[in-house]
Short mmCIF file of C-alpha atoms in Angstrom, two decimals:
data_model
loop_
_atom_site.label_atom_id
_atom_site.label_comp_id
_atom_site.label_asym_id
_atom_site.label_seq_id
_atom_site.Cartn_x
_atom_site.Cartn_y
_atom_site.Cartn_z
CA UNK A 19 83.13 107.61 124.51
CA UNK A 20 80.11 108.31 126.32
CA UNK A 21 77.03 106.33 126.78
CA UNK A 22 74.00 106.76 128.90
CA UNK A 23 70.64 105.36 128.33
CA UNK A 24 67.47 107.98 128.30
CA UNK A 25 65.58 106.30 131.49
CA UNK A 26 68.81 107.73 133.19
CA UNK A 27 69.04 104.30 134.96
CA UNK A 28 72.18 103.14 133.16
CA UNK A 29 75.75 105.07 131.98
CA UNK A 30 78.10 102.51 130.18
CA UNK A 31 81.52 102.57 131.15
CA UNK A 32 83.45 104.95 129.46
CA UNK A 33 85.82 103.82 126.94
CA UNK A 34 89.33 106.01 127.00
CA UNK A 35 92.14 105.80 123.98
CA UNK A 36 95.34 106.48 125.22
CA UNK A 37 98.62 106.52 122.90
CA UNK A 38 100.46 103.69 124.74
CA UNK A 39 99.28 99.84 124.82
CA UNK A 40 100.60 99.54 128.41
CA UNK A 41 101.34 102.38 130.15
CA UNK A 42 103.66 102.06 132.70
CA UNK A 43 101.19 103.11 135.52
CA UNK A 44 99.38 100.18 134.62
CA UNK A 45 101.85 97.99 135.89
CA UNK A 46 100.81 96.14 138.68
CA UNK A 47 97.14 97.19 138.61
CA UNK A 48 94.84 94.30 138.21
CA UNK A 49 91.91 96.03 136.81
CA UNK A 50 91.04 99.74 135.80
CA UNK A 51 87.13 101.32 135.57
CA UNK A 52 86.91 101.73 132.22
CA UNK A 53 87.00 100.47 128.42
CA UNK A 54 91.00 101.41 127.44
CA UNK A 55 92.28 101.04 123.98
CA UNK A 56 95.56 102.40 122.60
CA UNK A 57 97.06 103.60 119.03
CA UNK A 58 99.43 106.35 118.60
CA UNK A 59 97.60 109.12 117.72
CA UNK A 60 94.94 108.49 120.69
CA UNK A 61 92.26 108.60 118.34
CA UNK A 62 88.66 107.19 118.03
CA UNK A 63 88.91 104.98 114.76
CA UNK A 64 86.88 102.71 113.15
CA UNK A 65 88.36 99.68 114.19
CA UNK A 66 88.09 101.25 117.53
CA UNK A 67 84.76 101.57 117.22
CA UNK A 68 83.53 98.73 115.66
CA UNK A 69 85.34 96.58 119.09
CA UNK A 70 83.26 98.90 121.23
CA UNK A 71 80.17 97.98 119.39
CA UNK A 72 80.77 94.04 119.94
CA UNK A 73 81.79 94.56 123.15
CA UNK A 74 78.68 96.33 124.20
CA UNK A 75 76.47 94.00 121.62
CA UNK A 76 77.93 90.93 123.96
CA UNK A 77 76.82 92.60 127.28
CA UNK A 78 73.42 93.24 126.01
CA UNK A 79 73.07 89.94 124.42
CA UNK A 80 73.90 88.16 127.94
CA UNK A 81 71.60 89.86 129.48
CA UNK A 82 69.01 89.34 126.87
CA UNK A 83 68.32 93.16 125.95
CA UNK A 84 67.82 94.90 122.93
CA UNK A 85 68.94 98.53 122.66
CA UNK A 86 69.14 101.36 120.25
CA UNK A 87 72.30 102.86 119.82
CA UNK A 88 72.10 106.36 118.77
CA UNK A 89 75.44 107.49 117.02
CA UNK A 90 76.41 110.64 115.51
CA UNK A 91 78.09 111.01 111.75
CA UNK A 92 81.58 111.10 112.80
CA UNK A 93 83.98 109.49 110.20
CA UNK A 94 85.33 107.03 112.95
CA UNK A 95 81.30 105.99 113.39
CA UNK A 96 80.79 103.45 109.87
CA UNK A 97 77.68 102.00 109.29
CA UNK A 98 79.60 98.27 109.45
CA UNK A 99 78.90 95.05 110.62
CA UNK A 100 75.19 95.87 111.42
CA UNK A 101 74.40 91.99 110.19
CA UNK A 102 76.64 90.86 113.22
CA UNK A 103 75.05 92.90 115.63
CA UNK A 104 72.55 90.63 117.70
CA UNK A 105 71.16 92.76 120.70
CA UNK A 106 71.85 96.03 119.38
CA UNK A 107 70.83 98.36 116.33
CA UNK A 108 72.75 101.22 116.11
CA UNK A 109 71.23 104.56 114.59
CA UNK A 110 72.75 107.15 112.72
CA UNK A 111 71.80 111.02 113.31
CA UNK A 112 71.71 112.93 109.94
CA UNK A 113 74.36 115.25 109.88
CA UNK A 114 72.39 118.15 109.58
CA UNK A 115 70.73 117.53 112.98
CA UNK A 116 73.54 115.82 115.23
CA UNK A 117 74.10 118.76 117.03
CA UNK A 118 70.23 118.80 118.01
CA UNK A 119 69.28 115.47 118.48
CA UNK A 120 72.38 113.97 120.10
CA UNK A 121 71.47 114.00 123.58
CA UNK A 122 75.58 113.77 124.64
CA UNK A 123 75.99 116.95 122.80
CA UNK A 124 73.39 118.71 124.67
CA UNK A 125 75.22 118.83 127.79
CA UNK A 126 75.90 115.29 129.60
CA UNK A 127 80.00 115.21 127.57
CA UNK A 128 80.27 118.82 129.13
CA UNK A 129 79.10 118.19 132.67
CA UNK A 130 81.75 115.51 132.50
CA UNK A 131 84.55 117.96 131.56
CA UNK A 132 83.16 120.14 133.96
CA UNK A 133 83.47 117.46 136.60
CA UNK A 134 86.55 116.03 135.64
CA UNK A 135 88.50 119.68 135.52
CA UNK A 136 87.20 120.41 138.56
CA UNK A 137 89.05 117.47 139.91
CA UNK A 138 92.26 118.62 138.36
CA UNK A 139 92.17 122.26 139.73
CA UNK A 140 91.24 120.60 143.46
CA UNK A 141 94.64 118.17 142.63
CA UNK A 142 96.38 121.58 141.79
CA UNK A 143 95.23 123.62 144.77
CA UNK A 144 96.19 120.93 147.29
CA UNK A 145 99.56 121.02 145.50
CA UNK A 146 99.60 124.69 145.79
CA UNK A 147 98.97 124.40 149.35
CA UNK A 148 101.95 122.08 150.16
CA UNK A 149 104.20 124.20 148.08
CA UNK A 150 104.47 121.42 145.66
CA UNK A 151 104.70 120.72 141.75
CA UNK A 152 101.76 118.35 140.77
CA UNK A 153 103.83 116.15 138.71
CA UNK A 154 102.82 112.80 140.01
CA UNK A 155 99.66 113.31 137.40
CA UNK A 156 99.42 109.94 135.18
CA UNK A 157 96.99 108.46 132.62
CA UNK A 158 95.44 106.11 135.43
CA UNK A 159 95.16 108.95 137.75
CA UNK A 160 93.13 110.66 134.78
CA UNK A 161 91.22 107.32 134.01
CA UNK A 162 90.35 107.23 138.10
CA UNK A 163 88.75 111.10 138.08
CA UNK A 164 87.69 110.25 134.62
CA UNK A 165 85.22 107.55 135.75
CA UNK A 166 84.46 109.19 139.41
CA UNK A 167 83.78 112.39 137.08
CA UNK A 168 81.14 110.40 135.35
CA UNK A 169 80.02 108.80 137.85
CA UNK A 170 78.85 112.43 139.04
CA UNK A 171 77.11 113.21 135.93
CA UNK A 172 73.51 112.86 137.71
CA UNK A 173 70.45 111.13 135.91
CA UNK A 174 68.77 114.53 136.51
CA UNK A 175 71.06 116.09 133.46
CA UNK A 176 71.32 113.15 132.10
CA UNK A 177 67.27 113.47 131.80
CA UNK A 178 67.21 117.03 131.01
CA UNK A 179 69.80 116.33 127.90
CA UNK A 180 67.55 113.90 126.36
CA UNK A 181 64.59 116.66 127.21
CA UNK A 182 66.48 119.18 125.36
CA UNK A 183 66.93 117.04 122.18
CA UNK A 184 63.35 116.15 121.97
CA UNK A 185 63.18 112.59 123.27
CA UNK A 186 61.33 113.67 126.57
CA UNK A 187 58.16 116.54 126.94
CA UNK A 188 58.43 118.36 130.31
CA UNK A 189 57.89 121.78 131.69
CA UNK A 190 60.41 120.83 134.48
CA UNK A 191 64.32 121.52 134.32
CA UNK A 192 66.94 121.27 136.10
CA UNK A 193 69.68 123.81 136.24
CA UNK A 194 70.68 123.41 139.85
CA UNK A 195 74.13 121.57 138.53
CA UNK A 196 75.13 124.15 136.33
CA UNK A 197 74.57 127.13 138.54
CA UNK A 198 76.79 125.04 140.77
CA UNK A 199 79.69 124.76 138.42
CA UNK A 200 79.59 128.71 137.54
CA UNK A 201 79.51 129.36 141.31
CA UNK A 202 82.76 126.62 141.76
CA UNK A 203 84.90 128.43 138.70
CA UNK A 204 83.66 132.07 139.90
CA UNK A 205 84.94 131.20 143.03
CA UNK A 206 88.06 130.09 141.65
CA UNK A 207 88.24 133.03 138.71
CA UNK A 208 88.21 134.85 142.55
CA UNK A 209 90.92 132.73 144.38
CA UNK A 210 93.53 132.49 141.64
CA UNK A 211 93.05 136.14 139.94
CA UNK A 212 92.39 134.26 136.16
CA UNK A 213 90.23 137.14 135.90
CA UNK A 214 91.37 136.99 131.93
CA UNK A 215 90.02 133.54 131.55
CA UNK A 216 86.71 132.77 131.35
CA UNK A 217 84.60 129.51 132.61
CA UNK A 218 83.68 128.55 128.73
CA UNK A 219 87.30 128.69 128.01
CA UNK A 220 88.62 126.69 130.44
CA UNK A 221 85.71 124.21 130.01
CA UNK A 222 85.59 124.31 125.93
CA UNK A 223 89.54 124.48 125.73
CA UNK A 224 90.12 121.18 123.55
CA UNK A 225 86.86 121.28 121.61
CA UNK A 226 89.09 121.43 118.57
CA UNK A 227 91.25 118.82 119.12
CA UNK A 228 91.20 116.53 116.80
CA UNK A 229 89.58 113.23 118.17
CA UNK A 230 89.02 111.13 114.70
CA UNK A 231 90.57 110.18 111.60
CA UNK A 232 88.97 109.83 107.96
CA UNK A 233 88.92 106.35 106.84
CA UNK A 234 91.03 105.28 104.37
CA UNK A 235 90.17 103.91 100.96
CA UNK A 236 90.74 100.34 101.96
CA UNK A 237 88.64 100.96 105.87
CA UNK A 238 85.89 102.10 103.16
CA UNK A 239 86.47 99.02 100.79
CA UNK A 240 86.43 96.84 103.86
CA UNK A 241 83.18 97.85 105.39
CA UNK A 242 81.41 97.63 102.08
CA UNK A 243 82.89 93.79 101.70
CA UNK A 244 81.82 93.21 105.43
CA UNK A 245 77.94 94.12 105.13
CA UNK A 246 77.94 91.12 102.25
CA UNK A 247 75.51 90.85 99.33
#
């Protein structure tokens, strides 16, 4: 789960979903820089989403702030428990407008992926230079790489994506970061000889991976009951 505000001054910590409730690599680790949840398929579910909503609601209550999150109509993002939220008011983007109005889908998530995969490639190249296989990458490493990749998503990129989603009107668009990303992968292709692998394929290789489940009948009924009369 990725969330940032339109002023580009705040990015919430990432929500990462894994399969193991207590991964071995977490042993002895006092804290991690993300919110971590788990289920058998590492999916976003209604319960994970609702727990996340309540956590950020409590955060903004403590800070005495009122926040309007824009959320897409993923089946795992039900319109439930609205009455129990005090600091936030969730707005669900109409399904036919999500691709155009959800700022995260305009390039923010894409840039996060680019930053993360650059770090993975650098790990591979470093291991290759030492004539070693990259076998020590675990969930904890991935989480720390993801957190750093999220920190590298600049305010300019966030502003540009909100602009692209028609939230901000300006005639200036900063494409420097996009050009740097393309240069990195072009150089990488030349170094490794991966001429048959395009930048777009490498970045979007997991685009069609299923990340959420359809709510069950009981979940739908419970969500309706939770809304009250």
